[in-house]
PDB file of C-alpha atoms in Angstrom:
ATOM      1  CA  MET A   1     -13.637   3.347   1.294  1.00 55.00           C
ATOM      2  CA  ASN A   2     -11.967   6.731   0.833  1.00 60.00           C
ATOM      3  CA  GLN A   3     -10.122   6.267   3.965  1.00 64.00           C
ATOM      4  CA  LEU A   4      -8.210   3.215   2.547  1.00 54.00           C
ATOM      5  CA  PHE A   5      -7.120   5.158  -0.455  1.00 52.00           C
ATOM      6  CA  ARG A   6      -5.645   7.752   1.821  1.00 58.00           C
ATOM      7  CA  ASN A   7      -3.778   4.858   3.547  1.00 57.00           C
ATOM      8  CA  ALA A   8      -2.256   3.774   0.501  1.00 52.00           C
ATOM      9  CA  ILE A   9      -0.727   7.156  -0.371  1.00 53.00           C
ATOM     10  CA  LYS A  10       0.545   7.619   2.927  1.00 56.00           C
ATOM     11  CA  ALA A  11       2.475   4.305   2.675  1.00 56.00           C
ATOM     12  CA  ILE A  12       4.322   5.638  -0.266  1.00 54.00           C
ATOM     13  CA  PRO A  13       7.540   7.516   1.412  1.00 52.00           C
ATOM     14  CA  PHE A  14       7.381  11.291   0.543  1.00 49.00           C
ATOM     15  CA  CYS A  15      10.273  11.289  -1.595  1.00 47.00           C
ATOM     16  CA  LEU A  16       8.345   9.118  -4.128  1.00 47.00           C
ATOM     17  CA  GLN A  17       5.087  10.350  -3.948  1.00 50.00           C
ATOM     18  CA  ASN A  18       5.584  13.704  -5.945  1.00 50.00           C
ATOM     19  CA  SER A  19       8.454  12.589  -8.583  1.00 47.00           C
ATOM     20  CA  ASN A  20       9.110  10.546 -11.378  1.00 48.00           C
ATOM     21  CA  VAL A  21      12.031   9.223 -10.035  1.00 45.00           C
ATOM     22  CA  MET A  22      11.424   5.060  -9.779  1.00 47.00           C
ATOM     23  CA  PHE A  23      14.624   4.172  -8.330  1.00 45.00           C
ATOM     24  CA  GLN A  24      15.042   6.262  -5.095  1.00 49.00           C
ATOM     25  CA  GLN A  25      17.525   5.250  -2.587  1.00 49.00           C
ATOM     26  CA  VAL A  26      15.527   3.936   0.677  1.00 50.00           C
ATOM     27  CA  ARG A  27      17.603   4.398   3.715  1.00 54.00           C
ATOM     28  CA  SER A  28      20.527   1.928   3.425  1.00 48.00           C
ATOM     29  CA  ARG A  29      19.898  -0.074   0.261  1.00 52.00           C
ATOM     30  CA  TRP A  30      18.407   0.564  -3.321  1.00 52.00           C
ATOM     31  CA  ALA A  31      14.862  -0.264  -3.645  1.00 63.00           C
ATOM     32  CA  ASP A  32      14.545  -3.617  -5.233  1.00 78.00           C
ATOM     33  CA  ASN A  33      12.074  -5.017  -7.984  1.00 82.00           C
ATOM     34  CA  ARG A  34       9.583  -5.916  -5.071  1.00 85.00           C
ATOM     35  CA  MET A  35       9.240  -2.428  -3.994  1.00 84.00           C
ATOM     36  CA  ILE A  36       9.137  -0.962  -7.326  1.00 83.00           C
ATOM     37  CA  ARG A  37       6.233  -3.220  -8.082  1.00 87.00           C
ATOM     38  CA  ASP A  38       4.344  -2.227  -5.150  1.00 86.00           C
ATOM     39  CA  PHE A  39       5.034   1.520  -5.873  1.00 85.00           C
ATOM     40  CA  LYS A  40       3.483   0.992  -8.802  1.00 88.00           C
ATOM     41  CA  ARG A  41       0.373  -0.621  -7.917  1.00 91.00           C
ATOM     42  CA  ARG A  42       0.009   2.273  -5.176  1.00 89.00           C
ATOM     43  CA  GLN A  43       0.268   4.776  -8.050  1.00 92.00           C
ATOM     44  CA  CYS A  44      -2.646   2.991 -10.157  1.00 95.00           C
ATOM     45  CA  VAL A  45      -4.717   2.656  -7.205  1.00 95.00           C
ATOM     46  CA  VAL A  46      -4.572   6.331  -6.554  1.00 95.00           C
ATOM     47  CA  GLN A  47      -5.047   6.920 -10.386  1.00 95.00           C
ATOM     48  CA  TYR A  48      -8.166   4.811 -10.655  1.00 96.00           C
ATOM     49  CA  ALA A  49      -9.543   5.758  -7.168  1.00 95.00           C
ATOM     50  CA  ASP A  50     -12.231   7.976  -7.952  1.00 95.00           C
ATOM     51  CA  GLU A  51     -13.582   5.850 -11.213  1.00 96.00           C
ATOM     52  CA  ARG A  52     -13.630   2.900  -9.051  1.00 96.00           C
ATOM     53  CA  LEU A  53     -15.711   4.652  -6.394  1.00 95.00           C
ATOM     54  CA  ARG A  54     -18.365   5.770  -8.758  1.00 96.00           C
ATOM     55  CA  LEU A  55     -18.664   2.473 -10.164  1.00 96.00           C
ATOM     56  CA  ARG A  56     -18.767   0.676  -6.824  1.00 96.00           C
ATOM     57  CA  THR A  57     -21.575   3.187  -5.566  1.00 95.00           C
ATOM     58  CA  LEU A  58     -23.397   2.300  -9.002  1.00 95.00           C
ATOM     59  CA  LEU A  59     -23.122  -1.233  -8.579  1.00 95.00           C
ATOM     60  CA  LYS A  60     -24.087  -1.275  -4.986  1.00 95.00           C
ATOM     61  CA  ASN A  61     -27.404   0.761  -5.492  1.00 94.00           C
ATOM     62  CA  LYS A  62     -30.233  -1.631  -5.689  1.00 94.00           C
ATOM     63  CA  ILE A  63     -32.770   1.379  -7.089  1.00 95.00           C
ATOM     64  CA  LEU A  64     -31.058   1.545 -10.203  1.00 94.00           C
ATOM     65  CA  PRO A  65     -31.842  -0.891 -12.994  1.00 95.00           C
ATOM     66  CA  GLU A  66     -30.186  -4.190 -13.614  1.00 96.00           C
ATOM     67  CA  ALA A  67     -28.891  -3.083 -17.233  1.00 96.00           C
ATOM     68  CA  ILE A  68     -27.209   0.174 -15.675  1.00 95.00           C
ATOM     69  CA  ARG A  69     -25.617  -1.995 -12.698  1.00 96.00           C
ATOM     70  CA  GLU A  70     -24.405  -4.575 -15.331  1.00 96.00           C
ATOM     71  CA  ASP A  71     -22.711  -1.739 -17.249  1.00 96.00           C
ATOM     72  CA  ALA A  72     -21.135  -0.653 -14.446  1.00 95.00           C
ATOM     73  CA  ARG A  73     -19.871  -4.413 -13.322  1.00 96.00           C
ATOM     74  CA  ALA A  74     -18.655  -4.698 -16.881  1.00 96.00           C
ATOM     75  CA  LYS A  75     -16.628  -1.360 -16.465  1.00 96.00           C
ATOM     76  CA  ILE A  76     -15.208  -2.485 -12.713  1.00 96.00           C
ATOM     77  CA  MET A  77     -13.895  -5.921 -14.698  1.00 96.00           C
ATOM     78  CA  GLU A  78     -12.305  -3.429 -17.587  1.00 96.00           C
ATOM     79  CA  LEU A  79     -10.217  -1.598 -15.032  1.00 96.00           C
ATOM     80  CA  PRO A  80      -6.692  -2.982 -14.278  1.00 95.00           C
ATOM     81  CA  ARG A  81      -6.546  -5.378 -11.641  1.00 94.00           C
ATOM     82  CA  ASN A  82      -3.609  -3.520  -9.873  1.00 93.00           C
ATOM     83  CA  SER A  83      -5.923  -0.720  -9.077  1.00 94.00           C
ATOM     84  CA  HIS A  84      -7.662  -2.323  -6.114  1.00 94.00           C
ATOM     85  CA  TYR A  85      -6.166  -1.390  -2.644  1.00 91.00           C
ATOM     86  CA  LEU A  86      -5.972  -5.002  -1.630  1.00 92.00           C
ATOM     87  CA  ARG A  87      -3.448  -5.337  -4.187  1.00 90.00           C
ATOM     88  CA  THR A  88      -0.679  -3.287  -2.491  1.00 89.00           C
ATOM     89  CA  THR A  89       1.454  -4.611   0.361  1.00 86.00           C
ATOM     90  CA  TYR A  90       2.903  -2.758   3.349  1.00 87.00           C
ATOM     91  CA  ARG A  91       6.652  -3.421   3.012  1.00 88.00           C
ATOM     92  CA  CYS A  92       9.505  -2.797   5.388  1.00 88.00           C
ATOM     93  CA  ALA A  93      11.169   0.372   4.630  1.00 83.00           C
ATOM     94  CA  LEU A  94      14.927  -1.230   4.644  1.00 83.00           C
ATOM     95  CA  THR A  95      14.657  -4.414   3.615  1.00 83.00           C
ATOM     96  CA  SER A  96      11.187  -4.862   1.551  1.00 85.00           C
ATOM     97  CA  ARG A  97       9.937  -7.715   3.479  1.00 87.00           C
ATOM     98  CA  GLY A  98       6.205  -8.255   2.945  1.00 88.00           C
ATOM     99  CA  ARG A  99       5.192 -10.013   5.762  1.00 90.00           C
ATOM    100  CA  GLY A 100       5.565  -9.297   9.891  1.00 92.00           C
ATOM    101  CA  ASN A 101       5.600  -5.592   9.770  1.00 91.00           C
ATOM    102  CA  VAL A 102       5.417  -3.171  12.924  1.00 91.00           C
ATOM    103  CA  TRP A 103       3.286  -0.685  11.442  1.00 87.00           C
ATOM    104  CA  PRO A 104       4.083   2.454  13.587  1.00 88.00           C
ATOM    105  CA  PHE A 105       7.688   2.169  12.464  1.00 88.00           C
ATOM    106  CA  ARG A 106       7.383   0.761   8.816  1.00 86.00           C
ATOM    107  CA  LEU A 107       9.967  -1.930   9.563  1.00 89.00           C
ATOM    108  CA  SER A 108       9.832  -5.713   9.740  1.00 90.00           C
ATOM    109  CA  ARG A 109      10.120  -7.583  12.965  1.00 91.00           C
ATOM    110  CA  ILE A 110      13.393  -8.805  12.280  1.00 90.00           C
ATOM    111  CA  VAL A 111      14.648  -5.401  11.658  1.00 89.00           C
ATOM    112  CA  TRP A 112      12.783  -3.792  14.421  1.00 90.00           C
ATOM    113  CA  ARG A 113      13.839  -6.380  16.975  1.00 89.00           C
ATOM    114  CA  ASP A 114      17.707  -5.681  15.879  1.00 88.00           C
ATOM    115  CA  ILE A 115      17.250  -1.897  16.043  1.00 87.00           C
ATOM    116  CA  ALA A 116      15.719  -1.864  19.170  1.00 88.00           C
ATOM    117  CA  ASP A 117      18.013  -4.302  20.894  1.00 86.00           C
ATOM    118  CA  HIS A 118      20.560  -1.521  20.323  1.00 85.00           C
ATOM    119  CA  ASN A 119      18.456   1.306  21.511  1.00 83.00           C
ATOM    120  CA  ARG A 120      18.258   3.005  18.117  1.00 85.00           C
ATOM    121  CA  ILE A 121      14.310   3.366  18.449  1.00 85.00           C
ATOM    122  CA  SER A 122      12.806   6.235  20.398  1.00 85.00           C
ATOM    123  CA  GLY A 123      10.131   5.103  22.699  1.00 85.00           C
ATOM    124  CA  VAL A 124      11.136   1.527  22.526  1.00 84.00           C
ATOM    125  CA  GLN A 125      12.587  -0.372  25.800  1.00 79.00           C
ATOM    126  CA  ARG A 126      13.737  -3.895  25.939  1.00 76.00           C
ATOM    127  CA  ALA A 127      11.207  -5.931  28.332  1.00 76.00           C
ATOM    128  CA  MET A 128      12.469  -6.977  31.684  1.00 76.00           C
ATOM    129  CA  TRP A 129      10.924  -8.599  34.524  1.00 73.00           C
TER     130      TRP A 129
END
């Protein structure tokens, strides 16, 4: 579970991880509201990660009495919804498109193909047969 939180942090651009500046220029465009919303969700995931992990272990432990597990369940329900890692979206760094992304490059398939066609991505070659 901890690996998922580390991956959520990795997806945040490094220039945004340690700053309070919300409107950071990303490549050639300013971040739009979808990217800002996703950035806030990632911050919330990191903020509540330890507490959520502790409560989940209490909830999953079958040895504990039912009353303690019910308390843990109630406290998990009180946490913000955005504190769950599944609420974050892997977005394109240029267009903030949420679907069809190429993971190693953090680009959507459309932008990735356009850049690859013009030979601007190292290690990517157009298929010819």
